[in-house]
CSV table of C-alpha atoms in Angstrom, one decimal:
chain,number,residue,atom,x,y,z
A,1,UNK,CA,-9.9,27.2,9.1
A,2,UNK,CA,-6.9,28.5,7.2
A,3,UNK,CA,-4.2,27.4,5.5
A,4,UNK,CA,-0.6,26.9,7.7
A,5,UNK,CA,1.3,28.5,5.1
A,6,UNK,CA,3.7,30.9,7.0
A,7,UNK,CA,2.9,29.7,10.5
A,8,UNK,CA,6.2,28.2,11.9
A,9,UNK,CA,7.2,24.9,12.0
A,10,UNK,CA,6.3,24.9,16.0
A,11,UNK,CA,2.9,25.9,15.1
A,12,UNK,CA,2.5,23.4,12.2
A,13,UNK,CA,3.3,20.4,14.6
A,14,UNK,CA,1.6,21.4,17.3
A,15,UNK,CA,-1.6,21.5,15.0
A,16,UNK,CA,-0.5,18.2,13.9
A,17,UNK,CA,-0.2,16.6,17.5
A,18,UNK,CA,-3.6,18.3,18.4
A,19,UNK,CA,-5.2,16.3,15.3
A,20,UNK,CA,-2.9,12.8,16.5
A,21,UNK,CA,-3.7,11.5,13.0
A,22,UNK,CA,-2.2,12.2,9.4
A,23,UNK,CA,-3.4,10.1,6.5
A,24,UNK,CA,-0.7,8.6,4.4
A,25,UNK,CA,-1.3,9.5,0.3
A,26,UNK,CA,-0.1,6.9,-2.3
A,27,UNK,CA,-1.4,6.6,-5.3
A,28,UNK,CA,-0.5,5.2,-9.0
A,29,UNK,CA,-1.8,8.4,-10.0
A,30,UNK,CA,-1.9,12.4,-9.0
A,31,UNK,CA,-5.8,12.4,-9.9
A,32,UNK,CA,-5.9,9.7,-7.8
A,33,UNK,CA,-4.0,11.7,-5.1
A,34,UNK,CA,-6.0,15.1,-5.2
A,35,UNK,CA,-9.0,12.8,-4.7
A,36,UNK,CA,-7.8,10.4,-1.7
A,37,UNK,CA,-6.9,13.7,0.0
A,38,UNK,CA,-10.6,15.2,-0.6
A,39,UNK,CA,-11.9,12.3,0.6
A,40,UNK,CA,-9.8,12.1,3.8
A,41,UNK,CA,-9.8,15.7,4.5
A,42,UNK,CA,-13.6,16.0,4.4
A,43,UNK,CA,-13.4,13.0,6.9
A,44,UNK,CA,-12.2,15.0,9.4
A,45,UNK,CA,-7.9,13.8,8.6
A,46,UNK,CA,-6.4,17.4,7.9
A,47,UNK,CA,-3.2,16.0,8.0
A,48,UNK,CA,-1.8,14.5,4.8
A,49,UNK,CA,1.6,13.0,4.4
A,50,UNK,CA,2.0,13.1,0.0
A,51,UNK,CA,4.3,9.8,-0.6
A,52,UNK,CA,7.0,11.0,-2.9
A,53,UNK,CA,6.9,7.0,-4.6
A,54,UNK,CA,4.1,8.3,-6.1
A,55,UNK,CA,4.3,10.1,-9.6
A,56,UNK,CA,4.6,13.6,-9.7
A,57,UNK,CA,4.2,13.6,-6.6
A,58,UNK,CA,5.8,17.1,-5.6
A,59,UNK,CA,3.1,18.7,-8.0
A,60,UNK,CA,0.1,17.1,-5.4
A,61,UNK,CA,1.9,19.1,-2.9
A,62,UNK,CA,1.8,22.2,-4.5
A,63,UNK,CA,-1.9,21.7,-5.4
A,64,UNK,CA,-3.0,20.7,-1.6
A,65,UNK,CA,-0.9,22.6,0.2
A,66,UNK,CA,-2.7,26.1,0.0
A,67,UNK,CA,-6.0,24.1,0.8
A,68,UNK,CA,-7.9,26.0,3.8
A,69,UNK,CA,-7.0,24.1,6.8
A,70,UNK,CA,-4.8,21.3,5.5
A,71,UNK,CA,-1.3,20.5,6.5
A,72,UNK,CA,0.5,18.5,3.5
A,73,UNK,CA,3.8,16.9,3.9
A,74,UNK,CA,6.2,14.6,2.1
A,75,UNK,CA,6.5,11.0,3.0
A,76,UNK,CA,9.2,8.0,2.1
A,77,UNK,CA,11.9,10.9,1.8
A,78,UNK,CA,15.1,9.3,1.2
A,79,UNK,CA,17.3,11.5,-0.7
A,80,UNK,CA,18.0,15.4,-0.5
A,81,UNK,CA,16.9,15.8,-4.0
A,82,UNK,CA,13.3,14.4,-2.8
A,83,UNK,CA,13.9,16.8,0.3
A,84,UNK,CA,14.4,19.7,-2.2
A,85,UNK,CA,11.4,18.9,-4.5
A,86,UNK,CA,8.9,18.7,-1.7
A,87,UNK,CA,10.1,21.9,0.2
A,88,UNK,CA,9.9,23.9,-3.1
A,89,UNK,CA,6.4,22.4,-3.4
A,90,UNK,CA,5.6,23.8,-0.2
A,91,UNK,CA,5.6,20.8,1.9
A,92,UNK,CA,5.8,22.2,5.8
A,93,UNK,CA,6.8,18.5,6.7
A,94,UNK,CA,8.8,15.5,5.7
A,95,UNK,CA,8.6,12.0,6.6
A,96,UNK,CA,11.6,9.6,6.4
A,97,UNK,CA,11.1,5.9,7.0
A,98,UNK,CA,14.8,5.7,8.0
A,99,UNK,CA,17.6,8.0,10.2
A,100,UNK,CA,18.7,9.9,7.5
A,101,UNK,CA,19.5,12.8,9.9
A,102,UNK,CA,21.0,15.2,7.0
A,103,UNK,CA,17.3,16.2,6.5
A,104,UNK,CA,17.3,17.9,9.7
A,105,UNK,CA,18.9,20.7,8.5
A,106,UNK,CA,16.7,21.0,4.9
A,107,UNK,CA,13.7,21.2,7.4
A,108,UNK,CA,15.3,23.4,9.0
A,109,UNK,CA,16.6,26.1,6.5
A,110,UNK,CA,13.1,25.7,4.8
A,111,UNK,CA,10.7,26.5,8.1
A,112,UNK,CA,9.6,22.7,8.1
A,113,UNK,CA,9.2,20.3,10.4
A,114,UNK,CA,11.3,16.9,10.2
A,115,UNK,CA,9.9,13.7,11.1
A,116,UNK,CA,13.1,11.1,10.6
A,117,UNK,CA,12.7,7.0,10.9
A,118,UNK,CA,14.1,4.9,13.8
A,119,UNK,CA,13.2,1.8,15.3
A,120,UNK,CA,15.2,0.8,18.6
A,121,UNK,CA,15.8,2.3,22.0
A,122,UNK,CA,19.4,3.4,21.0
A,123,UNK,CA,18.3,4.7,17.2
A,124,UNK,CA,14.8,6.6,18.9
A,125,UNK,CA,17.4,8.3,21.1
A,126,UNK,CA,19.7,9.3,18.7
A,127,UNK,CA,17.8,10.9,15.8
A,128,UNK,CA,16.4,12.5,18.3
A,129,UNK,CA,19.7,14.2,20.2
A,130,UNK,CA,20.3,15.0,16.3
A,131,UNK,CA,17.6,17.5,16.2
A,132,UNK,CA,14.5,15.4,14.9
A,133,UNK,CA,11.5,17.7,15.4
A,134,UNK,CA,10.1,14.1,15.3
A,135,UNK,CA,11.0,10.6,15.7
A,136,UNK,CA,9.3,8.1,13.6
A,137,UNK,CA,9.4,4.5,14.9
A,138,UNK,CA,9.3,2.4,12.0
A,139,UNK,CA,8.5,-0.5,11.3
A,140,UNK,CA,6.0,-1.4,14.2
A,141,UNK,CA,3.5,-3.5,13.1
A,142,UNK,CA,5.7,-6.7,12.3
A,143,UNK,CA,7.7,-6.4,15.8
A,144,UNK,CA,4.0,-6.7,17.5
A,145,UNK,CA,3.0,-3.2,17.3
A,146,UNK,CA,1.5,-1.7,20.9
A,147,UNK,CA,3.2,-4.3,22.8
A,148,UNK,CA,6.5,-3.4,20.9
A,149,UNK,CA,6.0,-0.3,21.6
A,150,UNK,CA,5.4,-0.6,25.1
A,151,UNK,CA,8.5,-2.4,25.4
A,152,UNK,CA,10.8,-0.3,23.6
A,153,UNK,CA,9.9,3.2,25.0
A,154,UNK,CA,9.8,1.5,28.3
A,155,UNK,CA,13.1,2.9,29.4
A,156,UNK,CA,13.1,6.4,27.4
A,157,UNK,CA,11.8,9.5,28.8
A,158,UNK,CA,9.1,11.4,26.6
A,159,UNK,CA,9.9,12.1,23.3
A,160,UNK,CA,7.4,13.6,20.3
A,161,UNK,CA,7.0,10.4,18.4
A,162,UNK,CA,4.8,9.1,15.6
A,163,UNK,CA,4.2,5.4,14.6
A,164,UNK,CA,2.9,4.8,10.9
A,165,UNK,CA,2.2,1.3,9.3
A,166,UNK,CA,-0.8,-1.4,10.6
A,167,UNK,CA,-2.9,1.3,12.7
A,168,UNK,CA,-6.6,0.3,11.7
A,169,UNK,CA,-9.9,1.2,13.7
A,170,UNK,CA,-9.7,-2.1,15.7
A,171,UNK,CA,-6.0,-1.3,17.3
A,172,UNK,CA,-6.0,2.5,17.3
A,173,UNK,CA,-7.3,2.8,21.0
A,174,UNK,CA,-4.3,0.7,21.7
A,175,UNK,CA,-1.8,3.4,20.2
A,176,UNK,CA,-3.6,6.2,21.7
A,177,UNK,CA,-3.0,4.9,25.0
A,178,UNK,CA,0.8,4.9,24.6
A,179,UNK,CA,2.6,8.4,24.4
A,180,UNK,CA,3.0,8.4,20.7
A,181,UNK,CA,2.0,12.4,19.4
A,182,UNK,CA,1.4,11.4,16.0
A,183,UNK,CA,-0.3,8.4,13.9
A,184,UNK,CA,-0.4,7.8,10.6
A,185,UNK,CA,-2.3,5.9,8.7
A,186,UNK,CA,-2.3,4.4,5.7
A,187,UNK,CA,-4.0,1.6,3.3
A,188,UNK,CA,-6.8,0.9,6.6
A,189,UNK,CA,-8.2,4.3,5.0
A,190,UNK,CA,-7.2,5.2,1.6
A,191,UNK,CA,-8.1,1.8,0.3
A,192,UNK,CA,-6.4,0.8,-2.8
A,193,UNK,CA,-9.5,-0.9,-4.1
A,194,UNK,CA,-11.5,1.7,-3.3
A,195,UNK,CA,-9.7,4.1,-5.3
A,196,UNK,CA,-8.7,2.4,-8.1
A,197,UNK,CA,-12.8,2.0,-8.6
A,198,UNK,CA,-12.9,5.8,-8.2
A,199,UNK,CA,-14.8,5.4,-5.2
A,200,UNK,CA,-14.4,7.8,-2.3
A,201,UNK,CA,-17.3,7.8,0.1
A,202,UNK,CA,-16.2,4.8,2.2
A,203,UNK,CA,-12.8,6.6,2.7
A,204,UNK,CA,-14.2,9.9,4.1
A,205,UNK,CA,-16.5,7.3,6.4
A,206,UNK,CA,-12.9,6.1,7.8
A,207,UNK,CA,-11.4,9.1,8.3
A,208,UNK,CA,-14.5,10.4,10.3
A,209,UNK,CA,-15.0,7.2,12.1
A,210,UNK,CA,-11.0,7.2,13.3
A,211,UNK,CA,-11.2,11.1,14.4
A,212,UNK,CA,-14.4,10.7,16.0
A,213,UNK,CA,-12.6,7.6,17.6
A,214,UNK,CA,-9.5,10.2,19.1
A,215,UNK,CA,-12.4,12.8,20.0
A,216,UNK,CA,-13.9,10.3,22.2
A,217,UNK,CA,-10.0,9.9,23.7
A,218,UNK,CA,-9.3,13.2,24.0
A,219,UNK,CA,-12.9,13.7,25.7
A,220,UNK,CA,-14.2,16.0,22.7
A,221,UNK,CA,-17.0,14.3,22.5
């Protein structure tokens, strides 16, 4: 494995599709951060999405993002200067929870790919006319997740789209089964309690347990 750095941002996301899962990073600490992302990443999740809530959270970025095999991103993005920050850090995605659509062309200048938030038929549709590498459909899990989902993409043709927010073990066969390219995931496997007792094992148990889960989909395995 190598590190994505100058691969374009075609490349990068069809690396990230292949994989289906990226593991959500959100920590009250960068220690905290560098660790959770060891954890996943040895678990088989190569795909981390660095919440810039977090503090310093840019400067995780820049310490993950030359890891061998990894492909670190920026998530929660809601302003330009948060756009900035992470693309100087190296990020070669960002993540917006809402249509913020001006972040296309950021991703764009910088050779990243843009992942930008929607949640009906009509908003889906037109983040992604507006150039979206990918359409983030947000939030899921409250609406009734898979059945939600079957319902709203019900009358849209196929479109690269990633669902993030109540994805555990238990429901991920669900979500594969619907044409949804990404998943992320979040607190299901970088446990807050786990972390906050410095203990990472059970999270790279998680991670492996919800690739070998997509293997087993994808007939890998």
């Amino acid at each position: 494995m190598r590190s994505d750095k100058g691969t374009s941002p075609e490349a990068v996301l069809e690396g990230m599709i292949r994989r289906r899962l990226l593991a959500v990073i959100r920590t009250k600490t960068p220690e905290q951060a560098l660790a959770a992302a060891e954890a996943v990443a040895a678990g088989g999740i190569l795909s981390l999405e660095v919440s810039v809530t977090m503090p310093d959270a840019d400067q995780v970025i820049k310490a993950l993002a030359p890891r061998h095999g990894l492909t670190v991103g920026a998530g929660g993005v809601l302003s330009k200067e948060q756009a900035e920050l992470a693309l100087q850090a190296e990020a070669r995605f960002l993540v917006s929870p809402v249509g913020d659509i001006s972040l296309v062309p950021l991703c764009r200048e910088a050779g990243a790919v843009s992942v930008i938030g929607a949640l009906t038929p009509t908003e889906i549709l037109a983040v992604h006319r507006a150039g979206a590498d990918v359409v983030k459909i947000f939030p899921v899990d409250p609406l009734g997740g898979p059945r939600y989902l079957r319902a709203v993409l019900d009358p849209l043709p196929p479109l690269p789209l990633m669902v993030e927010g109540g994805v555990t073990l238990e429901n991920l066969p669900d979500y594969l089964g619907l044409p949804i390219r990404l998943i992320a995931l979040g607190e299901h496997v970088v446990v807050p309690r786990l972390v906050a007792k410095g203990v990472y094992a059970p999270i790279t148990a998680r991670a492996r347990d919800l690739v070998l889960l997509v293997e087993k989909r994808q007939g890998k395995r």
